[in-house]
Short mmCIF file of C-alpha atoms and ligand atoms in Angstrom, two decimals:
data_model
loop_
_atom_site.label_atom_id
_atom_site.label_comp_id
_atom_site.label_asym_id
_atom_site.label_seq_id
_atom_site.Cartn_x
_atom_site.Cartn_y
_atom_site.Cartn_z
CA MET A 1 29.97 5.33 5.53
CA MET A 2 27.79 2.87 7.20
CA ASN A 3 29.21 -0.81 8.21
CA LYS A 4 26.35 -2.38 6.72
CA PRO A 5 23.89 -1.41 4.30
CA ILE A 6 20.67 0.22 5.41
CA TYR A 7 17.50 -0.49 3.08
CA VAL A 8 14.61 1.64 2.67
CA THR A 9 12.60 -0.89 5.07
CA LYS A 10 13.37 -3.99 6.98
CA PRO A 11 10.44 -6.37 7.43
CA TYR A 12 9.23 -6.60 10.89
CA LEU A 13 9.75 -10.37 12.07
CA PRO A 14 7.79 -11.47 15.23
CA PRO A 15 9.59 -13.60 18.18
CA LEU A 16 10.78 -16.90 16.55
CA ASP A 17 9.75 -18.86 19.37
CA GLU A 18 6.10 -17.44 19.31
CA PHE A 19 5.86 -18.41 15.46
CA ASN A 20 7.30 -22.15 16.36
CA GLU A 21 4.32 -22.48 18.49
CA TYR A 22 2.18 -21.77 15.53
CA LEU A 23 4.47 -24.17 13.27
CA LYS A 24 4.00 -26.84 15.53
CA LYS A 25 0.11 -26.76 15.37
CA ILE A 26 0.27 -26.84 11.70
CA TRP A 27 2.69 -29.80 11.85
CA ASP A 28 0.33 -31.42 14.15
CA THR A 29 -3.02 -31.05 11.98
CA GLY A 30 -1.48 -31.03 8.48
CA GLN A 31 -3.58 -28.22 7.49
CA LEU A 32 -1.63 -26.18 5.05
CA THR A 33 -3.80 -24.15 3.27
CA ASN A 34 -7.45 -23.92 2.04
CA ASN A 35 -9.18 -21.75 4.68
CA GLY A 36 -7.41 -23.63 7.90
CA HIS A 37 -7.79 -22.51 11.35
CA PHE A 38 -5.18 -20.03 11.22
CA HIS A 39 -6.72 -18.40 7.88
CA GLN A 40 -10.09 -18.33 9.72
CA ARG A 41 -8.64 -16.79 12.96
CA LEU A 42 -6.77 -14.15 11.15
CA GLU A 43 -9.56 -12.89 9.02
CA ASN A 44 -11.55 -12.53 12.48
CA GLU A 45 -8.69 -10.92 14.33
CA LEU A 46 -8.15 -8.41 11.34
CA ALA A 47 -11.74 -7.43 11.19
CA LYS A 48 -11.77 -6.70 15.08
CA PHE A 49 -8.40 -4.85 14.92
CA LEU A 50 -9.17 -2.68 11.99
CA ASP A 51 -13.01 -2.18 12.79
CA VAL A 52 -14.06 -3.27 9.60
CA PRO A 53 -17.13 -5.59 8.50
CA TYR A 54 -15.63 -8.52 6.55
CA VAL A 55 -12.07 -9.26 5.74
CA SER A 56 -11.19 -11.96 2.73
CA LEU A 57 -7.25 -12.81 3.00
CA PHE A 58 -5.34 -13.24 -0.25
CA ALA A 59 -2.00 -14.42 -1.21
CA ASN A 60 -1.04 -10.84 -2.03
CA GLY A 61 -2.34 -7.54 -2.49
CA THR A 62 -1.92 -7.65 -6.51
CA LEU A 63 -4.35 -10.49 -6.83
CA ALA A 64 -6.50 -8.88 -4.21
CA ILE A 65 -7.12 -5.87 -6.43
CA ILE A 66 -7.58 -7.96 -9.70
CA THR A 67 -10.08 -10.29 -7.78
CA ALA A 68 -11.91 -7.03 -6.27
CA LEU A 69 -12.29 -5.76 -9.96
CA GLN A 70 -13.71 -9.07 -10.98
CA ALA A 71 -16.13 -9.21 -7.93
CA LEU A 72 -17.84 -5.92 -9.12
CA ASP A 73 -17.74 -7.02 -12.71
CA ILE A 74 -15.83 -4.02 -13.82
CA ARG A 75 -15.17 -3.32 -17.26
CA GLY A 76 -14.50 -0.70 -19.88
CA GLU A 77 -12.64 2.33 -18.19
CA VAL A 78 -11.37 2.76 -14.70
CA ILE A 79 -10.06 6.14 -13.60
CA THR A 80 -6.67 5.92 -11.46
CA THR A 81 -3.72 7.58 -10.23
CA PRO A 82 -0.19 7.42 -12.26
CA TYR A 83 1.53 7.72 -8.77
CA SER A 84 1.33 4.40 -7.19
CA PHE A 85 3.17 1.00 -7.43
CA VAL A 86 2.94 -0.52 -10.65
CA ALA A 87 0.55 -3.13 -9.17
CA THR A 88 -2.43 -0.73 -9.19
CA THR A 89 -2.53 -0.29 -12.96
CA HIS A 90 -1.28 -3.90 -13.68
CA ALA A 91 -4.58 -5.14 -11.76
CA ILE A 92 -6.60 -3.00 -13.98
CA TRP A 93 -5.09 -4.21 -17.36
CA TRP A 94 -5.09 -7.87 -16.29
CA ASN A 95 -8.76 -7.34 -16.36
CA GLY A 96 -8.81 -6.10 -19.69
CA ILE A 97 -9.72 -2.70 -18.49
CA LYS A 98 -8.46 0.39 -20.10
CA PRO A 99 -6.84 2.68 -17.24
CA VAL A 100 -7.46 6.32 -17.42
CA PHE A 101 -4.89 8.50 -15.56
CA ILE A 102 -5.65 11.70 -13.81
CA ASP A 103 -3.29 14.08 -11.91
CA ILE A 104 -2.97 14.04 -8.40
CA ASP A 105 -3.30 16.65 -5.59
CA PRO A 106 -0.24 18.52 -4.95
CA ILE A 107 -0.75 18.16 -1.16
CA THR A 108 -1.81 14.65 -0.37
CA LEU A 109 -0.44 13.17 -3.63
CA ASN A 110 -3.71 11.18 -4.10
CA LEU A 111 -6.16 11.31 -6.95
CA ASP A 112 -7.37 15.00 -7.47
CA PRO A 113 -11.07 14.73 -6.86
CA VAL A 114 -11.88 17.87 -9.05
CA LYS A 115 -10.34 15.89 -12.05
CA ILE A 116 -12.23 13.04 -11.67
CA GLU A 117 -15.44 14.11 -13.10
CA ALA A 118 -14.03 15.64 -16.18
CA ALA A 119 -12.43 12.06 -16.96
CA ILE A 120 -15.70 10.17 -16.59
CA THR A 121 -17.00 8.77 -19.98
CA ASP A 122 -19.82 6.34 -20.81
CA LYS A 123 -17.19 3.77 -20.53
CA THR A 124 -16.32 4.44 -16.83
CA THR A 125 -17.35 1.88 -14.48
CA ALA A 126 -15.28 2.52 -11.48
CA ILE A 127 -12.66 4.60 -9.88
CA LEU A 128 -9.38 2.96 -8.34
CA PRO A 129 -7.62 5.67 -6.17
CA VAL A 130 -4.68 4.90 -3.78
CA HIS A 131 -4.17 6.09 -0.31
CA VAL A 132 -0.51 6.84 -1.12
CA TYR A 133 2.21 6.60 1.77
CA GLY A 134 -1.06 6.05 4.00
CA THR A 135 -2.30 9.51 3.48
CA PRO A 136 -6.00 9.03 3.29
CA CYS A 137 -7.83 9.94 -0.20
CA ASP A 138 -10.64 12.66 0.07
CA ASP A 139 -13.46 9.98 0.25
CA LYS A 140 -16.05 12.30 1.10
CA ARG A 141 -15.76 14.14 -2.45
CA ILE A 142 -14.51 10.82 -4.27
CA SER A 143 -17.71 8.69 -3.10
CA ALA A 144 -20.31 11.33 -3.64
CA ILE A 145 -18.90 11.44 -7.22
CA ALA A 146 -19.12 7.71 -7.67
CA LYS A 147 -22.50 7.70 -6.25
CA LYS A 148 -23.66 10.40 -8.62
CA HIS A 149 -22.18 8.64 -11.56
CA ASN A 150 -23.28 5.47 -10.29
CA ILE A 151 -19.93 3.73 -10.70
CA LYS A 152 -17.99 1.70 -8.34
CA LEU A 153 -14.95 2.90 -5.94
CA ILE A 154 -12.36 0.39 -5.08
CA TYR A 155 -9.55 1.76 -2.94
CA ASP A 156 -6.05 0.35 -2.95
CA ALA A 157 -5.20 0.80 0.36
CA ALA A 158 -1.93 -1.08 0.17
CA HIS A 159 -0.21 1.66 2.37
CA ALA A 160 -3.02 2.26 4.65
CA PHE A 161 -3.19 -0.43 7.30
CA ASN A 162 -4.56 0.77 10.67
CA VAL A 163 -4.72 4.39 9.24
CA LYS A 164 -7.64 6.06 10.82
CA GLU A 165 -9.42 9.40 10.22
CA ASN A 166 -11.51 10.74 13.09
CA GLY A 167 -10.98 7.30 14.46
CA ILE A 168 -12.26 5.29 11.75
CA SER A 169 -10.22 3.00 9.54
CA VAL A 170 -10.16 3.92 5.95
CA ALA A 171 -10.34 0.41 4.93
CA ASN A 172 -13.92 0.83 5.40
CA TYR A 173 -14.08 3.49 2.31
CA GLY A 174 -15.22 2.43 -0.82
CA ASP A 175 -17.39 -0.32 -2.16
CA LEU A 176 -14.12 -2.56 -1.48
CA SER A 177 -10.82 -1.81 -0.03
CA ILE A 178 -7.71 -3.58 -0.65
CA LEU A 179 -4.60 -4.26 1.74
CA SER A 180 -1.14 -5.72 1.11
CA PHE A 181 0.61 -7.65 3.80
CA HIS A 182 4.06 -7.89 1.84
CA ALA A 183 7.08 -8.01 3.69
CA THR A 184 7.72 -4.58 3.41
CA LYS A 185 4.53 -3.23 4.69
CA VAL A 186 3.69 -1.95 8.07
CA PHE A 187 1.66 -5.33 8.90
CA SER A 188 3.08 -8.61 7.00
CA THR A 189 2.42 -12.07 6.35
CA ILE A 190 5.61 -12.31 4.40
CA GLU A 191 3.20 -12.24 0.87
CA GLY A 192 -0.18 -11.57 1.52
CA GLY A 193 -3.10 -9.01 1.13
CA ALA A 194 -6.89 -8.82 1.74
CA ILE A 195 -9.94 -7.20 0.61
CA ILE A 196 -12.29 -5.48 2.85
CA SER A 197 -16.15 -5.86 2.02
CA HIS A 198 -19.34 -4.76 3.58
CA THR A 199 -21.86 -7.46 3.36
CA ALA A 200 -21.95 -11.10 4.07
CA GLU A 201 -22.92 -11.91 0.31
CA MET A 202 -19.90 -9.77 -1.13
CA LYS A 203 -17.42 -11.80 1.50
CA ARG A 204 -18.68 -14.95 0.23
CA HIS A 205 -18.59 -13.99 -3.57
CA ILE A 206 -14.89 -12.72 -3.14
CA ASP A 207 -13.94 -16.06 -0.91
CA ASP A 208 -15.45 -18.09 -3.98
CA LEU A 209 -13.46 -16.11 -6.47
CA LYS A 210 -10.15 -16.58 -4.88
CA ASN A 211 -10.61 -20.60 -4.41
CA PHE A 212 -11.44 -21.35 -8.27
CA GLY A 213 -14.89 -20.27 -7.80
CA PHE A 214 -15.78 -23.17 -6.06
CA ARG A 215 -18.93 -22.71 -3.56
CA ASP A 216 -18.87 -26.38 -2.55
CA GLU A 217 -17.15 -29.55 -3.70
CA ILE A 218 -19.30 -29.94 -6.93
CA THR A 219 -20.38 -26.38 -7.51
CA VAL A 220 -18.37 -23.73 -9.33
CA VAL A 221 -20.04 -20.30 -9.35
CA ALA A 222 -17.66 -18.24 -11.15
CA PRO A 223 -14.40 -18.38 -13.20
CA GLY A 224 -12.30 -17.91 -10.14
CA ILE A 225 -8.56 -17.85 -9.69
CA ASN A 226 -6.07 -19.32 -6.94
CA ALA A 227 -5.51 -16.42 -4.72
CA LYS A 228 -5.37 -18.20 -0.97
CA MET A 229 -3.58 -17.14 1.70
CA ASN A 230 -1.75 -20.39 3.23
CA GLU A 231 -1.43 -21.34 6.83
CA VAL A 232 2.00 -20.37 7.58
CA GLN A 233 1.41 -17.06 6.19
CA ALA A 234 -1.82 -16.75 8.53
CA ALA A 235 0.17 -18.01 11.51
CA PHE A 236 2.97 -15.25 10.85
CA GLY A 237 0.21 -12.59 10.85
CA LEU A 238 -1.44 -13.65 13.80
CA VAL A 239 1.93 -13.55 15.83
CA SER A 240 2.75 -9.94 14.17
CA LEU A 241 -0.59 -8.60 14.90
CA LYS A 242 0.22 -8.71 18.75
CA TYR A 243 3.02 -6.42 18.21
CA ILE A 244 1.55 -3.99 15.57
CA ASN A 245 0.70 -1.19 17.96
CA ASN A 246 4.44 -1.08 19.03
CA SER A 247 5.87 -1.09 15.60
CA ILE A 248 3.55 1.73 14.58
CA GLU A 249 4.56 3.75 17.69
CA LYS A 250 7.89 3.14 16.79
CA ARG A 251 7.58 3.99 13.19
CA LYS A 252 5.99 7.38 14.44
CA GLU A 253 8.87 8.17 16.69
CA ILE A 254 11.35 7.63 13.91
CA ALA A 255 9.05 9.82 11.40
CA GLU A 256 8.72 12.71 14.00
CA TYR A 257 12.70 12.65 14.61
CA TYR A 258 13.01 12.93 10.73
CA ASP A 259 10.35 15.85 10.88
CA SER A 260 12.29 17.64 13.43
CA LYS A 261 15.57 17.38 11.68
CA LEU A 262 14.48 18.08 7.88
CA ALA A 263 11.79 20.47 8.13
CA ASN A 264 14.21 23.34 8.14
CA ILE A 265 16.55 22.13 5.47
CA LYS A 266 16.19 24.50 2.53
CA GLY A 267 14.70 22.94 -0.74
CA ILE A 268 13.56 19.86 1.16
CA SER A 269 9.88 19.57 2.16
CA ILE A 270 8.18 16.79 3.80
CA LEU A 271 4.48 15.32 3.97
CA LYS A 272 1.82 17.52 5.73
CA ARG A 273 0.38 15.65 8.55
CA GLU A 274 -3.12 16.48 10.15
CA SER A 275 -4.24 16.07 13.63
CA HIS A 276 -7.53 14.35 12.70
CA ILE A 277 -5.55 11.32 10.95
CA ASP A 278 -3.65 8.55 12.80
CA TYR A 279 -1.00 7.59 10.58
CA ASN A 280 1.08 4.38 10.14
CA TYR A 281 4.32 6.09 8.96
CA SER A 282 4.71 3.06 6.59
CA TYR A 283 7.08 5.71 4.23
CA TYR A 284 9.05 8.50 4.82
CA PRO A 285 9.10 10.32 1.53
CA ILE A 286 11.09 14.02 1.10
CA PHE A 287 10.76 15.96 -1.85
CA ILE A 288 14.11 17.84 -3.38
CA ASP A 289 13.64 21.27 -5.11
CA GLU A 290 16.65 21.25 -7.23
CA ASN A 291 16.61 25.32 -7.57
CA GLU A 292 16.78 25.45 -3.76
CA TYR A 293 18.72 22.46 -2.59
CA GLU A 294 22.55 21.77 -3.37
CA LEU A 295 21.68 18.33 -5.24
CA SER A 296 19.14 17.28 -7.46
CA ARG A 297 17.00 14.33 -6.20
CA ASP A 298 19.42 11.65 -8.07
CA GLU A 299 22.58 13.14 -6.79
CA LEU A 300 21.34 12.87 -3.25
CA TYR A 301 20.08 9.31 -4.00
CA GLU A 302 23.48 8.58 -5.33
CA LYS A 303 25.49 10.12 -2.44
CA LEU A 304 23.38 8.02 0.05
CA LYS A 305 24.08 4.89 -1.79
CA ALA A 306 27.84 5.81 -1.73
CA ASN A 307 27.43 5.39 1.74
CA ASN A 308 25.60 2.35 1.98
CA ILE A 309 21.97 3.78 2.45
CA PHE A 310 19.45 2.69 -0.17
CA SER A 311 16.72 4.98 -0.19
CA ARG A 312 13.98 4.21 -3.18
CA ARG A 313 12.42 6.45 -5.42
CA TYR A 314 9.04 5.67 -4.79
CA PHE A 315 7.15 6.40 -7.32
CA TYR A 316 9.47 7.21 -10.19
CA PRO A 317 9.03 6.65 -13.09
CA LEU A 318 5.01 7.17 -13.04
CA ILE A 319 3.21 4.19 -13.81
CA SER A 320 1.80 6.26 -17.05
CA ASP A 321 5.42 6.02 -18.21
CA PHE A 322 5.79 2.21 -18.48
CA GLU A 323 5.03 0.06 -21.16
CA PRO A 324 2.18 -0.50 -22.14
CA TYR A 325 0.57 2.51 -20.39
CA CYS A 326 2.56 5.18 -22.08
CA LYS A 327 0.97 5.30 -25.26
CA LEU A 328 -2.68 5.79 -23.66
CA GLU A 329 -3.91 9.25 -24.39
CA SER A 330 -4.28 9.84 -20.43
CA ALA A 331 -0.41 9.26 -20.22
CA ASN A 332 0.27 12.58 -21.69
CA GLN A 333 2.68 14.48 -19.64
CA GLN A 334 0.36 17.60 -19.94
CA ASN A 335 -2.31 15.65 -18.21
CA LEU A 336 0.01 14.64 -15.57
CA LYS A 337 2.30 17.87 -14.42
CA ILE A 338 2.03 17.36 -10.68
CA ALA A 339 2.33 13.82 -10.73
CA HIS A 340 5.47 14.30 -12.65
CA LYS A 341 6.71 16.83 -10.41
CA ILE A 342 6.64 15.00 -7.47
CA ALA A 343 7.76 11.72 -9.14
CA ASP A 344 10.88 13.58 -10.11
CA SER A 345 11.65 15.00 -6.51
CA VAL A 346 10.68 12.15 -4.31
CA LEU A 347 13.13 10.00 -2.13
CA CYS A 348 12.00 7.60 0.41
CA LEU A 349 14.30 7.47 3.23
CA PRO A 350 14.74 4.65 5.61
CA ILE A 351 11.97 3.81 8.12
CA TYR A 352 11.35 0.68 10.14
CA PRO A 353 10.52 -0.05 13.90
CA ASP A 354 14.04 -1.03 14.91
CA LEU A 355 15.85 1.50 13.00
CA GLU A 356 18.21 3.25 15.57
CA VAL A 357 18.29 6.97 16.08
CA ASP A 358 22.12 7.41 15.73
CA LEU A 359 21.88 5.60 12.31
CA ILE A 360 19.47 8.28 11.12
CA ASP A 361 21.46 11.29 12.45
CA ASN A 362 23.97 9.77 9.97
CA PHE A 363 21.48 10.16 6.98
CA ILE A 364 20.46 13.44 8.20
CA ASN A 365 24.38 14.79 8.22
CA LEU A 366 24.94 13.68 4.79
CA ILE A 367 21.78 15.12 3.56
N1 T4K B 401 -0.61 -1.37 -4.33
C1 T4K B 401 0.38 -0.38 -3.69
C2 T4K B 401 0.15 0.91 -3.60
C3 T4K B 401 1.50 -1.17 -3.42
O1 T4K B 401 2.60 -0.29 -2.95
C4 T4K B 401 1.63 -2.31 -3.75
C5 T4K B 401 2.89 -3.01 -3.23
C6 T4K B 401 0.72 -3.22 -4.14
C7 T4K B 401 -0.51 -2.70 -4.57
C8 T4K B 401 0.85 -4.60 -4.43
O2 T4K B 401 0.96 -5.39 -3.16
P1 T4K B 401 1.40 -6.84 -3.22
O3 T4K B 401 0.85 -7.59 -4.37
O4 T4K B 401 3.23 -6.77 -3.50
O5 T4K B 401 1.06 -7.49 -1.81
C9 T4K B 401 8.19 -3.24 -2.80
C10 T4K B 401 7.06 -4.43 -2.75
O6 T4K B 401 7.36 -5.71 -3.24
C11 T4K B 401 5.47 -4.16 -2.76
O7 T4K B 401 4.82 -5.02 -2.06
C12 T4K B 401 5.45 -2.88 -2.58
N2 T4K B 401 4.00 -2.28 -2.90
C13 T4K B 401 6.34 -1.78 -3.29
C14 T4K B 401 6.03 -0.12 -2.93
O8 T4K B 401 7.66 -2.07 -2.79
P2 T4K B 401 10.07 -3.41 -4.59
O9 T4K B 401 10.49 -3.90 -5.53
O10 T4K B 401 10.53 -2.01 -4.29
O11 T4K B 401 10.67 -4.25 -3.18
P3 T4K B 401 12.38 -4.60 -2.61
O12 T4K B 401 12.44 -6.14 -3.02
O13 T4K B 401 13.38 -3.75 -3.54
O14 T4K B 401 12.35 -4.19 -1.23
C15 T4K B 401 12.71 -3.08 -0.93
C16 T4K B 401 13.47 -2.99 0.26
O15 T4K B 401 13.08 -3.79 1.47
C17 T4K B 401 14.82 -3.81 -0.18
O16 T4K B 401 15.95 -3.14 -0.52
C18 T4K B 401 15.58 -4.60 1.04
C19 T4K B 401 14.28 -4.76 1.70
N3 T4K B 401 13.71 -5.93 1.98
C20 T4K B 401 12.87 -6.23 1.05
C21 T4K B 401 12.32 -7.82 0.93
C22 T4K B 401 11.22 -8.19 0.33
C23 T4K B 401 14.10 -6.88 3.00
O17 T4K B 401 14.82 -6.46 3.78
N4 T4K B 401 13.61 -8.01 3.26
C24 T4K B 401 12.55 -8.48 2.05
O18 T4K B 401 12.11 -9.75 2.33
O19 T4K B 401 8.65 -3.50 -4.09
#
């Protein structure tokens, strides 16, 4: 039994004295929000760090997805995954668009490209895949399908901060990509998010949309929303960004330690990793095969909990099983067999930069 509770994650907190220096500057200028100095600096520094063309910061990732759909004027139906955090589909629904769920690939756990084409109708205007746990989607195939059918492609890259495929950040993929900088994410601004876009015009449009549609003091160009990131959040991000490489390196050590200890336990499988991908180790999911392992997934979850270890069943239940989506035709269990199987077997173990190895040994012994 752990003396103190261990949660699935613990937010990275940058050095307080450094953060205080930034706060002093905010206090000096009185600029608290609305595209302030730190906001502009963070957009520039993130664009450089991620090697992406344009970054528009947001108050959170959900508002970023909602706004991305608005920015591309998406209507009708959007093809998406049921295996994600519920915000992915909520953003579609909040735009009055019908989500169409298709099944996932059993290895990557991302949208199965083979099934996308069959789900395209004359109402489909976009595909919204998720790089779940930071594993990149098969962008080559998905973007070819989007191009062929002349529909848009928006990636929910909330889990994929700084994930690279052949040295290229996956945030470059799609017409737009969305990041989340929530406290539980690899890179955080407490609450926050971003849209990555490819032209100055699109960035301008997105920036207008997140600020009520204002182009200047007296011109409103679109029915915008208030989705701006404030200066305190941006400052938190600027300080945290200095330490991000170290954070990811520590996560990698923890993930590899788990790999070495869990790979040979009968009835437990782990994510497959590939050498051409730089991962960010944002989550550490394991998959329990009830027929092979002594406990069911829920029994193991309860056992860890009884020992003060709070693993999480991300992503169970499937989004398609929640109201109001469960009534949609595409939410049919037969349509989503693999997603159901994965959702019923997954358990995400604690992973965060300062998680001590002796604690991990305790979880592993219990498992
Ligand atoms: N798309 C995807 C694929 C996403 O995963 C998410 C968010 C979004 C879109 C939307 O982005 P945002 O609008 O959130 O920027 C958490 C997060 O709130 C959510 O951001 C995240 N995905 C999701 C996967 O996980 P919960 O309800 O599980 O969080 P909670 O509060 O239970 O936190 C988990 C554990 O972390 C706690 O048990 C303790 C620890 N924790 C948490 C917080 C917030 C702390 O130690 N300190 C903290 O401040 O949703």
